[in-house]
Structures are given as structure tokens and as C-alpha cells.
Amino acid sequence: MTTAPDDRTPIDPSDAAPSREPQLVEGDCTIPLSADVDPSAWPEPVQALAHAPGSGVRPTRLAELTTLRVGGPVGSYVEATTQSELTEAIREADAAGTPVLVVGGGSNIMASDAGFDGLVIRDARAEVSLVSDSMCGGVEVTATAGTTWDDLVCEAIASQWAGFAPLSGIPGTVGAAPVQNIGAYGAEVAELIASVRAWDRLRNRVVWLALGELGLAYRDSRLKQSLTDAEAGGGRLWGPTGRWVVLDATFAVRQGSLSSRVAYSQLAGALGVELGERVPERELREAVLELRRSKGMVLDDADHDTWSAGSFFTNPILTTAEAERLPADAPRFPVTDHSQVVLGTKEAPVVEGLVKTSAAWLIDHAGFTKGFTVEAGAPAGLSTKHVLALTNRGGATGADLARLRDTVVAGVRERYGITLVPEPVQVGF
């Protein structure tokens, strides 16, 4: 078992090479993290990750790198298998004034047909390590940014690192998790994460960002804001990849096989328990995956409902006065502030005067049904299982998806006066 040093001093990537010890597990989540067995005894998927993190195939179009399967030509391309390869590629591109797009799983990108005339970097580093198990009833675990998120969830369940199960099945990589503050079924990564180590493009160095410095909010963070906000980016705009490029993330969680309290009514119903109860993490994961499959939210090449970027629009956050103008049956949820997280418990206080509503409810009640297309036979449409997902029905272009996006946004705005905000990074639009 790999133990990482407990040194939080910012380091230069040239100071130490990252561990090459493979530690991912197969999808059944039954094998705990262990490097005490011969690699030949590991499952085949783990061996593949150990010996060849990258496929060696150079993509020519962004469509090959995104789950929406749209996007035009790729300019230059680098697949980084070490931290130094990743940071040097970014440093050189920034010095030359070349735009940079760092790609993980490609599940949160909507790319235009014009493609990306810059450097596309795929982070192929997939490693998980135990930092410390000396916490009172807890552990600290670090995963590189290129690690597939659901592989980390599987590892956590097998090793009894509690709290990850509600986030099962979310596509993408660890690097995107703190940028988006990914969440599902009543949980957010803000409740698990302790710190992020990132490459700061402004300062050209590796930095540590503690939980309180990440500015985590609903599907938002200081990292994400630096894409489009010059103030957050240190005085400049950075484009589709922000000022801070995540290198790895450290999670502080409790040790145990039981989940956190079930906080989502649909999930509680699927489990046959009351809200607030705890269940085995493995059972919670299976229930979450079943719910996600029913909505087309688990990637499946044969199912066009999964040719998507997941939930395409964020749930709008409204003032109390704005929320009062919605119909009485419109969903209303509290808004929490993770920038004011309570130390020791990671509980975030509720923000007074703000209300979150459901983007899916707004879309549905604005007249957009499951399977909606702008015109008959259009190759882009809403999922047949869930109106919040925009999907490629086969052969769609970025322009087709953009037309569908704009149609839905305009319809909801006309009906409710609310402008929906896309969650995926928009490249080339």
C-alpha cells in the first residue's frame, strides 16, 4: 500500500516523480487497495491501466474525446502520463500564447464543429494512494486528476472509505470533481474533499488549495470561475481550461461500511428506508446506479440516451421573491454555502434569501417532453428518459446540439422568465 508524505509545502513538479504503482480496481468494487500481491494476479482492467495508461491513438476530432460525440478538429494533442509531461506541456503552450484545453473523461464538454485550434491535453495518470489512516476513525486518500471518478468510488467502497457511494456512476475524472463540485442524490464532493494540488498557470508553479480556498458552491468553484471571470483568473481570461489545472485531489473521509445519512427522497424510496437512515455503502451504490441507468445517466455505447453530457443545465438559484413567482408545485430546495463550511463536520450552512429550483421541472413544464427534437428526425434531442439531458441520437453535430440547447433555453425563459445555464464547458461557442 502506497503512503504519500504528509508535506503540504508547495512543490515543483521536477522535485519528485509521481508513483507509478497501479492501484485501481475492477468495477465490482470488491477488491480493496493493495499492492501486496503480484501484479499478474490483478484483474485484467487493472493490469491494462498499470502497463499502458494511454491508448497511443491520436484523436483527430474533439468528438472522439467527448461523451456527446460532437466537436471538430483537434489542433495539437498531448497525452500526459506523468505530472511533468502535463505541467511542461501547459507551461510551454502558455509561454507561446497557445490556447489550452485539458480533457479528462470528456463528459462535461460541448464542443463546436470548428474544433479547437490550440493544444488539447489528455491527463492519462490514474493512481490512487492512501495518505494517512491515523485520523480518528478516518482516512486521507489522494487520487490523480486522470483517475476515472467511478474507479475511485469503487476503490472507496472496497476499502470502506465512506461517503462516496451517492456519487457512483458519475462519468469523468477526479480532476473535474472539484472544478464542478460534482454532486448527486443529496451529496456533493465538497463533503469529501480536503485539498487540491494544482498547476497555477498564472504563477507557473504547483500550489496547494485547501477546502476553504476552493470556493465550492452548487456546481461551481473558484477553479471553474477562472475560466470566464478575469478577477477570479488573476486579471485575465484563461479559456476552456482555467487558471488552476488540477493535478490531484485529497479526500478526508471516515472509515466504515455504512453510508452517510440518505438525503434524497427518491433514493430513500429505492432503498426502502426513511430519509436520514444509513445503509451499507455497497447497497447504496447499487441503488444509485439503478436510478442513474433508468435516466440514461450511466454510459452505454448502445444507448443513445447516454450520448450526452449528463444533466445539461444547472438547477437555477433564485431569490426568495423570484421563487414566489413560480407555480406552487415547483420544487424548492435550500441553498448551502460550502465556502462557510463548518470545520470538523464539513456541514455547510443554508443561505438565507436564496432558493434552488429544478431545471428538469422547468423544462418539462415549459412544454418540452422526453425525446423532444427541434424538428422531426433531428439527430439531437432530449433524452427519452430524462428531459435534463441533451443527447446525440447518432450523427449529430455541435450545431445540432447548440440549436437544441438554445431552443430549450428560449422556451423556459419565455414561460418562466428564468434563463437556464449550461453545465458543460462550451468549447468554440
CSV table of C-alpha atoms in Angstrom, one decimal:
chain,number,residue,atom,x,y,z
A,1,MET,CA,0.0,0.0,0.0
A,2,THR,CA,1.4,3.4,-1.0
A,3,THR,CA,1.7,6.0,1.7
A,4,ALA,CA,2.2,9.6,0.5
A,5,PRO,CA,4.2,12.1,2.5
A,6,ASP,CA,2.3,14.4,4.8
A,7,ASP,CA,4.0,17.5,3.5
A,8,ARG,CA,1.7,20.3,2.4
A,9,THR,CA,4.5,22.7,1.3
A,10,PRO,CA,4.1,23.6,-2.4
A,11,ILE,CA,6.5,21.6,-4.5
A,12,ASP,CA,7.8,21.9,-8.0
A,13,PRO,CA,6.9,19.0,-10.3
A,14,SER,CA,10.6,18.3,-11.0
A,15,ASP,CA,11.3,17.6,-7.4
A,16,ALA,CA,9.8,14.2,-7.3
A,17,ALA,CA,8.4,11.8,-9.9
A,18,PRO,CA,4.9,10.5,-9.2
A,19,SER,CA,4.4,7.0,-8.0
A,20,ARG,CA,3.9,4.6,-10.9
A,21,GLU,CA,2.4,1.9,-8.7
A,22,PRO,CA,-1.0,1.0,-10.2
A,23,GLN,CA,-3.8,0.8,-7.7
A,24,LEU,CA,-7.2,0.8,-9.4
A,25,VAL,CA,-9.7,-1.9,-9.1
A,26,GLU,CA,-12.2,-3.6,-11.3
A,27,GLY,CA,-15.8,-2.5,-11.5
A,28,ASP,CA,-17.4,-4.9,-9.0
A,29,CYS,CA,-15.9,-2.9,-6.1
A,30,THR,CA,-14.9,-6.0,-4.1
A,31,ILE,CA,-11.1,-5.7,-4.1
A,32,PRO,CA,-9.5,-3.4,-1.6
A,33,LEU,CA,-6.5,-1.2,-2.3
A,34,SER,CA,-3.4,-3.4,-2.0
A,35,ALA,CA,0.0,-3.5,-3.6
A,36,ASP,CA,1.0,-6.6,-1.6
A,37,VAL,CA,0.1,-9.1,-4.4
A,38,ASP,CA,1.9,-9.8,-7.7
A,39,PRO,CA,0.6,-7.6,-10.5
A,40,SER,CA,-0.1,-10.7,-12.6
A,41,ALA,CA,-2.8,-11.6,-10.1
A,42,TRP,CA,-4.6,-8.3,-10.5
A,43,PRO,CA,-7.8,-8.1,-12.7
A,44,GLU,CA,-7.1,-7.5,-16.4
A,45,PRO,CA,-8.5,-4.0,-16.4
A,46,VAL,CA,-6.1,-3.1,-13.6
A,47,GLN,CA,-3.1,-4.6,-15.5
A,48,ALA,CA,-4.1,-2.6,-18.5
A,49,LEU,CA,-4.0,0.7,-16.5
A,50,ALA,CA,-0.8,-0.3,-14.9
A,51,HIS,CA,1.1,-1.0,-18.1
A,52,ALA,CA,-0.4,1.4,-20.6
A,53,PRO,CA,-2.3,4.4,-19.2
A,54,GLY,CA,-2.7,5.9,-22.7
A,55,SER,CA,-4.1,4.2,-25.8
A,56,GLY,CA,-1.4,5.7,-28.1
A,57,VAL,CA,-4.1,6.6,-30.6
A,58,ARG,CA,-4.1,10.3,-31.6
A,59,PRO,CA,-7.6,11.7,-31.9
A,60,THR,CA,-8.3,14.0,-34.8
A,61,ARG,CA,-11.6,15.5,-33.7
A,62,LEU,CA,-12.9,16.5,-30.3
A,63,ALA,CA,-15.9,14.2,-31.0
A,64,GLU,CA,-13.5,11.3,-30.2
A,65,LEU,CA,-12.8,12.8,-26.7
A,66,THR,CA,-16.3,13.7,-25.5
A,67,THR,CA,-19.3,11.7,-24.4
A,68,LEU,CA,-21.6,14.0,-26.5
A,69,ARG,CA,-19.5,12.8,-29.5
A,70,VAL,CA,-19.5,16.1,-31.2
A,71,GLY,CA,-16.7,18.5,-31.9
A,72,GLY,CA,-14.4,19.5,-34.8
A,73,PRO,CA,-10.7,19.2,-35.5
A,74,VAL,CA,-8.1,18.9,-32.8
A,75,GLY,CA,-5.0,21.2,-33.3
A,76,SER,CA,-2.1,19.8,-31.3
A,77,TYR,CA,-2.6,16.8,-28.9
A,78,VAL,CA,-0.6,15.5,-26.0
A,79,GLU,CA,-1.4,12.6,-23.8
A,80,ALA,CA,0.3,13.1,-20.5
A,81,THR,CA,1.3,10.0,-18.4
A,82,THR,CA,3.4,11.9,-15.8
A,83,GLN,CA,2.9,15.1,-13.9
A,84,SER,CA,6.0,16.6,-15.5
A,85,GLU,CA,4.6,15.9,-19.0
A,86,LEU,CA,1.4,17.6,-18.1
A,87,THR,CA,2.8,20.7,-16.5
A,88,GLU,CA,5.6,21.2,-19.1
A,89,ALA,CA,3.0,21.0,-21.9
A,90,ILE,CA,0.9,23.6,-20.2
A,91,ARG,CA,3.9,25.8,-19.4
A,92,GLU,CA,5.2,25.7,-23.0
A,93,ALA,CA,1.8,26.4,-24.5
A,94,ASP,CA,1.1,29.3,-22.2
A,95,ALA,CA,4.5,30.8,-22.9
A,96,ALA,CA,3.8,30.6,-26.7
A,97,GLY,CA,0.3,32.0,-26.3
A,98,THR,CA,-1.3,28.8,-27.4
A,99,PRO,CA,-4.8,28.1,-26.1
A,100,VAL,CA,-5.0,25.0,-23.8
A,101,LEU,CA,-7.8,22.5,-23.3
A,102,VAL,CA,-7.2,19.8,-20.7
A,103,VAL,CA,-9.5,16.8,-21.1
A,104,GLY,CA,-10.3,14.1,-18.7
A,105,GLY,CA,-13.3,11.9,-19.4
A,106,GLY,CA,-14.8,14.4,-21.8
A,107,SER,CA,-18.2,14.1,-20.1
A,108,ASN,CA,-18.6,17.8,-19.3
A,109,ILE,CA,-17.6,19.3,-22.7
A,110,MET,CA,-19.8,20.5,-25.5
A,111,ALA,CA,-17.5,21.3,-28.5
A,112,SER,CA,-18.3,23.2,-31.7
A,113,ASP,CA,-17.8,21.9,-35.1
A,114,ALA,CA,-15.0,24.3,-35.6
A,115,GLY,CA,-12.9,22.3,-33.1
A,116,PHE,CA,-10.1,23.7,-31.0
A,117,ASP,CA,-7.2,25.5,-32.6
A,118,GLY,CA,-4.8,25.0,-29.7
A,119,LEU,CA,-3.2,22.3,-27.6
A,120,VAL,CA,-5.5,19.6,-26.3
A,121,ILE,CA,-4.0,17.6,-23.4
A,122,ARG,CA,-5.5,14.4,-22.0
A,123,ASP,CA,-4.4,13.6,-18.5
A,124,ALA,CA,-3.9,9.8,-18.5
A,125,ARG,CA,-2.5,9.5,-15.0
A,126,ALA,CA,-4.6,7.0,-13.0
A,127,GLU,CA,-3.4,6.4,-9.5
A,128,VAL,CA,-4.9,6.2,-6.0
A,129,SER,CA,-2.9,6.3,-2.8
A,130,LEU,CA,-3.6,6.2,0.9
A,131,VAL,CA,-2.1,9.3,2.5
A,132,SER,CA,-3.0,8.6,6.2
A,133,ASP,CA,-5.1,6.2,8.2
A,134,SER,CA,-4.1,7.7,11.5
A,135,MET,CA,-7.1,10.0,11.8
A,136,CYS,CA,-9.7,9.2,14.4
A,137,GLY,CA,-11.9,6.8,12.6
A,138,GLY,CA,-10.9,8.3,9.2
A,139,VAL,CA,-8.5,8.2,6.3
A,140,GLU,CA,-7.0,10.6,3.8
A,141,VAL,CA,-6.8,9.4,0.2
A,142,THR,CA,-5.2,11.0,-2.8
A,143,ALA,CA,-6.2,10.4,-6.5
A,144,THR,CA,-4.5,11.8,-9.6
A,145,ALA,CA,-6.6,14.0,-11.8
A,146,GLY,CA,-6.7,11.5,-14.6
A,147,THR,CA,-8.3,8.7,-12.4
A,148,THR,CA,-11.7,7.8,-13.6
A,149,TRP,CA,-14.1,9.0,-10.9
A,150,ASP,CA,-16.1,5.8,-10.6
A,151,ASP,CA,-13.0,3.8,-10.3
A,152,LEU,CA,-12.2,5.9,-7.2
A,153,VAL,CA,-15.7,5.3,-5.9
A,154,CYS,CA,-15.3,1.5,-6.4
A,155,GLU,CA,-11.9,1.7,-4.5
A,156,ALA,CA,-13.5,3.6,-1.7
A,157,ILE,CA,-16.3,1.1,-1.2
A,158,ALA,CA,-14.0,-1.9,-1.3
A,159,SER,CA,-11.7,-0.2,1.2
A,160,GLN,CA,-14.5,1.1,3.4
A,161,TRP,CA,-13.8,4.8,2.8
A,162,ALA,CA,-17.3,6.0,3.5
A,163,GLY,CA,-19.2,8.8,1.7
A,164,PHE,CA,-18.5,8.2,-1.9
A,165,ALA,CA,-21.5,5.9,-2.8
A,166,PRO,CA,-24.1,8.6,-3.7
A,167,LEU,CA,-21.6,9.8,-6.3
A,168,SER,CA,-21.5,6.5,-8.1
A,169,GLY,CA,-21.7,6.3,-11.8
A,170,ILE,CA,-20.8,10.0,-12.5
A,171,PRO,CA,-18.7,9.9,-15.7
A,172,GLY,CA,-15.5,11.8,-15.9
A,173,THR,CA,-12.3,12.0,-13.9
A,174,VAL,CA,-11.1,13.1,-10.5
A,175,GLY,CA,-9.7,16.3,-11.9
A,176,ALA,CA,-13.2,17.6,-12.8
A,177,ALA,CA,-14.7,16.8,-9.5
A,178,PRO,CA,-13.6,19.9,-7.5
A,179,VAL,CA,-13.9,22.2,-10.6
A,180,GLN,CA,-17.6,21.3,-10.9
A,181,ASN,CA,-18.2,20.4,-7.3
A,182,ILE,CA,-19.9,17.3,-8.7
A,183,GLY,CA,-22.9,16.0,-6.8
A,184,ALA,CA,-25.9,13.7,-7.0
A,185,TYR,CA,-28.6,12.2,-4.8
A,186,GLY,CA,-28.1,14.6,-1.9
A,187,ALA,CA,-24.3,14.6,-1.8
A,188,GLU,CA,-21.5,16.8,-3.2
A,189,VAL,CA,-17.8,16.2,-3.5
A,190,ALA,CA,-17.4,19.3,-1.2
A,191,GLU,CA,-18.4,17.0,1.7
A,192,LEU,CA,-15.4,14.6,0.9
A,193,ILE,CA,-12.6,16.8,-0.4
A,194,ALA,CA,-9.8,18.1,1.9
A,195,SER,CA,-7.5,19.8,-0.6
A,196,VAL,CA,-6.4,20.0,-4.2
A,197,ARG,CA,-2.9,20.2,-5.7
A,198,ALA,CA,-2.9,22.2,-8.9
A,199,TRP,CA,-0.7,23.8,-11.5
A,200,ASP,CA,-1.2,27.5,-11.3
A,201,ARG,CA,-0.9,28.9,-14.8
A,202,LEU,CA,-0.5,32.5,-13.6
A,203,ARG,CA,2.4,31.7,-11.2
A,204,ASN,CA,3.8,28.8,-13.2
A,205,ARG,CA,4.1,26.6,-10.1
A,206,VAL,CA,2.4,23.8,-8.2
A,207,VAL,CA,0.1,25.1,-5.4
A,208,TRP,CA,-2.0,23.5,-2.6
A,209,LEU,CA,-5.5,24.7,-2.3
A,210,ALA,CA,-7.3,23.8,0.9
A,211,LEU,CA,-11.0,23.2,1.1
A,212,GLY,CA,-11.7,26.8,2.2
A,213,GLU,CA,-9.8,28.2,-0.8
A,214,LEU,CA,-11.7,26.2,-3.4
A,215,GLY,CA,-14.8,28.4,-3.2
A,216,LEU,CA,-17.1,25.3,-3.6
A,217,ALA,CA,-20.7,26.1,-4.3
A,218,TYR,CA,-23.5,24.4,-6.3
A,219,ARG,CA,-21.7,23.1,-9.4
A,220,ASP,CA,-19.2,25.9,-9.0
A,221,SER,CA,-15.8,26.7,-7.6
A,222,ARG,CA,-13.1,29.2,-7.7
A,223,LEU,CA,-11.4,26.9,-10.2
A,224,LYS,CA,-14.4,27.0,-12.6
A,225,GLN,CA,-14.9,30.7,-12.2
A,226,SER,CA,-11.3,31.3,-13.5
A,227,LEU,CA,-12.5,30.1,-17.0
A,228,THR,CA,-14.6,33.1,-17.6
A,229,ASP,CA,-14.0,35.6,-14.8
A,230,ALA,CA,-10.9,37.8,-15.2
A,231,GLU,CA,-10.9,38.7,-11.5
A,232,ALA,CA,-11.0,35.0,-10.4
A,233,GLY,CA,-8.3,34.3,-13.0
A,234,GLY,CA,-5.9,36.8,-11.6
A,235,GLY,CA,-6.5,39.5,-14.1
A,236,ARG,CA,-7.0,37.6,-17.3
A,237,LEU,CA,-9.3,35.1,-19.0
A,238,TRP,CA,-8.0,31.6,-19.5
A,239,GLY,CA,-10.4,30.0,-21.9
A,240,PRO,CA,-11.9,26.5,-21.7
A,241,THR,CA,-9.3,25.4,-19.1
A,242,GLY,CA,-9.0,27.7,-16.2
A,243,ARG,CA,-6.1,29.2,-14.2
A,244,TRP,CA,-5.7,26.2,-12.0
A,245,VAL,CA,-5.2,22.7,-13.6
A,246,VAL,CA,-5.9,20.0,-11.0
A,247,LEU,CA,-3.1,17.6,-10.6
A,248,ASP,CA,-4.6,15.5,-7.8
A,249,ALA,CA,-7.2,15.7,-5.0
A,250,THR,CA,-7.1,14.6,-1.4
A,251,PHE,CA,-10.2,13.3,0.3
A,252,ALA,CA,-10.7,13.1,4.1
A,253,VAL,CA,-13.4,10.6,4.9
A,254,ARG,CA,-14.4,8.3,7.7
A,255,GLN,CA,-13.6,4.6,7.8
A,256,GLY,CA,-16.7,2.4,7.7
A,257,SER,CA,-19.1,0.3,5.6
A,258,LEU,CA,-22.2,2.3,6.3
A,259,SER,CA,-23.2,5.3,4.2
A,260,SER,CA,-23.8,8.8,5.3
A,261,ARG,CA,-27.4,9.6,6.0
A,262,VAL,CA,-29.6,9.1,3.0
A,263,ALA,CA,-30.6,12.7,2.0
A,264,TYR,CA,-32.6,12.2,-1.3
A,265,SER,CA,-36.2,11.1,-1.2
A,266,GLN,CA,-36.1,9.1,-4.5
A,267,LEU,CA,-33.0,7.2,-3.3
A,268,ALA,CA,-34.6,6.5,0.1
A,269,GLY,CA,-37.6,5.1,-1.7
A,270,ALA,CA,-35.5,2.9,-3.9
A,271,LEU,CA,-33.7,1.5,-0.8
A,272,GLY,CA,-36.9,1.1,1.2
A,273,VAL,CA,-35.7,3.3,4.0
A,274,GLU,CA,-36.6,6.6,5.6
A,275,LEU,CA,-34.7,9.8,4.9
A,276,GLY,CA,-31.8,10.1,7.3
A,277,GLU,CA,-31.2,6.4,7.7
A,278,ARG,CA,-27.8,4.8,6.9
A,279,VAL,CA,-27.3,1.7,4.7
A,280,PRO,CA,-24.3,-0.3,3.6
A,281,GLU,CA,-22.3,1.7,1.0
A,282,ARG,CA,-22.4,-1.2,-1.4
A,283,GLU,CA,-26.2,-1.3,-1.3
A,284,LEU,CA,-26.4,2.5,-1.7
A,285,ARG,CA,-24.1,2.3,-4.8
A,286,GLU,CA,-26.3,-0.3,-6.5
A,287,ALA,CA,-29.4,1.7,-5.8
A,288,VAL,CA,-27.8,4.9,-7.2
A,289,LEU,CA,-26.6,3.1,-10.3
A,290,GLU,CA,-30.0,1.6,-10.9
A,291,LEU,CA,-31.6,5.1,-10.7
A,292,ARG,CA,-28.9,6.5,-13.0
A,293,ARG,CA,-29.5,3.8,-15.5
A,294,SER,CA,-33.2,4.4,-15.5
A,295,LYS,CA,-32.4,8.0,-16.5
A,296,GLY,CA,-29.8,7.2,-19.1
A,297,MET,CA,-27.1,8.6,-16.9
A,298,VAL,CA,-24.7,5.6,-17.0
A,299,LEU,CA,-22.5,5.5,-20.1
A,300,ASP,CA,-23.5,2.7,-22.6
A,301,ASP,CA,-22.4,2.8,-26.2
A,302,ALA,CA,-25.6,1.0,-27.3
A,303,ASP,CA,-27.9,3.5,-25.6
A,304,HIS,CA,-28.1,6.9,-27.4
A,305,ASP,CA,-29.7,8.4,-24.3
A,306,THR,CA,-26.2,8.2,-22.7
A,307,TRP,CA,-24.5,10.0,-25.6
A,308,SER,CA,-24.8,13.1,-23.5
A,309,ALA,CA,-23.0,15.4,-21.1
A,310,GLY,CA,-25.3,14.3,-18.3
A,311,SER,CA,-27.5,16.9,-16.7
A,312,PHE,CA,-27.0,19.7,-19.2
A,313,PHE,CA,-28.4,22.6,-17.2
A,314,THR,CA,-27.7,23.6,-13.6
A,315,ASN,CA,-30.7,24.0,-11.3
A,316,PRO,CA,-31.4,27.7,-11.1
A,317,ILE,CA,-30.7,29.6,-7.9
A,318,LEU,CA,-33.3,32.3,-7.3
A,319,THR,CA,-34.1,34.9,-4.7
A,320,THR,CA,-37.0,34.2,-2.5
A,321,ALA,CA,-39.0,36.8,-4.3
A,322,GLU,CA,-38.2,35.2,-7.7
A,323,ALA,CA,-39.2,31.8,-6.4
A,324,GLU,CA,-42.5,33.1,-5.1
A,325,ARG,CA,-43.5,33.8,-8.8
A,326,LEU,CA,-43.1,30.2,-9.7
A,327,PRO,CA,-46.2,27.9,-9.5
A,328,ALA,CA,-46.9,26.5,-6.1
A,329,ASP,CA,-45.9,22.9,-7.2
A,330,ALA,CA,-42.5,24.0,-8.5
A,331,PRO,CA,-39.7,22.3,-6.5
A,332,ARG,CA,-37.9,24.4,-4.0
A,333,PHE,CA,-34.6,23.4,-2.3
A,334,PRO,CA,-32.3,25.1,0.2
A,335,VAL,CA,-29.1,26.6,-1.0
A,336,THR,CA,-25.9,25.8,1.0
A,337,ASP,CA,-22.7,27.7,1.2
A,338,HIS,CA,-19.6,25.5,1.2
A,339,SER,CA,-17.3,28.5,1.4
A,340,GLN,CA,-18.5,28.7,5.0
A,341,VAL,CA,-18.1,25.0,5.7
A,342,VAL,CA,-18.1,24.1,9.4
A,343,LEU,CA,-14.6,22.8,10.2
A,344,GLY,CA,-14.6,19.3,11.6
A,345,THR,CA,-18.0,18.4,10.2
A,346,LYS,CA,-17.9,19.8,6.7
A,347,GLU,CA,-21.5,20.8,7.1
A,348,ALA,CA,-22.4,23.9,5.1
A,349,PRO,CA,-24.8,26.5,6.4
A,350,VAL,CA,-28.0,27.3,4.5
A,351,VAL,CA,-28.0,30.7,2.7
A,352,GLU,CA,-31.0,32.8,3.7
A,353,GLY,CA,-32.9,34.5,0.9
A,354,LEU,CA,-32.0,32.1,-1.8
A,355,VAL,CA,-33.9,29.1,-3.2
A,356,LYS,CA,-32.9,26.4,-5.7
A,357,THR,CA,-35.5,25.0,-8.1
A,358,SER,CA,-35.4,22.2,-10.6
A,359,ALA,CA,-34.2,22.8,-14.2
A,360,ALA,CA,-35.8,19.5,-15.2
A,361,TRP,CA,-39.2,20.6,-13.8
A,362,LEU,CA,-38.9,24.0,-15.7
A,363,ILE,CA,-38.1,22.2,-18.9
A,364,ASP,CA,-40.9,19.7,-18.6
A,365,HIS,CA,-43.5,22.3,-17.6
A,366,ALA,CA,-42.4,24.7,-20.4
A,367,GLY,CA,-43.6,22.0,-22.8
A,368,PHE,CA,-40.5,20.1,-23.6
A,369,THR,CA,-41.2,16.3,-23.3
A,370,LYS,CA,-38.8,13.4,-23.2
A,371,GLY,CA,-37.4,12.7,-26.6
A,372,PHE,CA,-38.2,16.3,-27.9
A,373,THR,CA,-36.4,17.3,-31.1
A,374,VAL,CA,-36.4,20.7,-32.8
A,375,GLU,CA,-37.8,19.0,-35.9
A,376,ALA,CA,-38.8,15.5,-36.8
A,377,GLY,CA,-35.9,13.2,-37.3
A,378,ALA,CA,-33.3,15.7,-36.0
A,379,PRO,CA,-30.1,14.0,-34.8
A,380,ALA,CA,-30.1,15.9,-31.5
A,381,GLY,CA,-32.9,15.6,-28.9
A,382,LEU,CA,-33.7,15.4,-25.3
A,383,SER,CA,-33.2,12.0,-23.7
A,384,THR,CA,-36.2,9.7,-23.9
A,385,LYS,CA,-35.6,9.0,-20.2
A,386,HIS,CA,-34.8,12.4,-18.7
A,387,VAL,CA,-35.5,15.9,-20.1
A,388,LEU,CA,-32.4,17.4,-18.5
A,389,ALA,CA,-30.1,15.5,-20.8
A,390,LEU,CA,-29.4,16.8,-24.3
A,391,THR,CA,-28.4,13.8,-26.5
A,392,ASN,CA,-26.7,12.9,-29.7
A,393,ARG,CA,-29.2,10.4,-31.4
A,394,GLY,CA,-26.5,9.5,-33.9
A,395,GLY,CA,-24.7,11.7,-36.4
A,396,ALA,CA,-25.4,15.0,-34.6
A,397,THR,CA,-23.1,17.9,-35.0
A,398,GLY,CA,-22.2,20.6,-32.5
A,399,ALA,CA,-24.5,23.0,-34.4
A,400,ASP,CA,-27.4,20.5,-33.9
A,401,LEU,CA,-26.8,20.4,-30.1
A,402,ALA,CA,-26.5,24.2,-30.0
A,403,ARG,CA,-29.8,24.6,-31.7
A,404,LEU,CA,-31.5,22.2,-29.3
A,405,ARG,CA,-29.8,24.0,-26.3
A,406,ASP,CA,-30.9,27.4,-27.5
A,407,THR,CA,-34.5,26.2,-28.2
A,408,VAL,CA,-34.9,24.9,-24.6
A,409,VAL,CA,-33.3,28.0,-23.0
A,410,ALA,CA,-35.6,30.3,-25.0
A,411,GLY,CA,-38.7,28.2,-24.2
A,412,VAL,CA,-38.1,28.2,-20.4
A,413,ARG,CA,-37.2,31.9,-20.4
A,414,GLU,CA,-40.4,32.7,-22.3
A,415,ARG,CA,-42.6,30.6,-19.9
A,416,TYR,CA,-40.9,31.4,-16.5
A,417,GLY,CA,-38.6,34.3,-17.1
A,418,ILE,CA,-35.6,32.2,-16.0
A,419,THR,CA,-32.5,31.7,-18.1
A,420,LEU,CA,-31.1,28.2,-17.8
A,421,VAL,CA,-27.3,28.0,-17.6
A,422,PRO,CA,-25.5,25.1,-19.3
A,423,GLU,CA,-23.3,23.0,-17.0
A,424,PRO,CA,-20.8,21.6,-19.6
A,425,VAL,CA,-17.9,23.7,-20.7
A,426,GLN,CA,-18.8,25.3,-24.1
A,427,VAL,CA,-15.8,25.0,-26.4
A,428,GLY,CA,-15.9,27.1,-29.5
A,429,PHE,CA,-19.4,28.6,-29.0
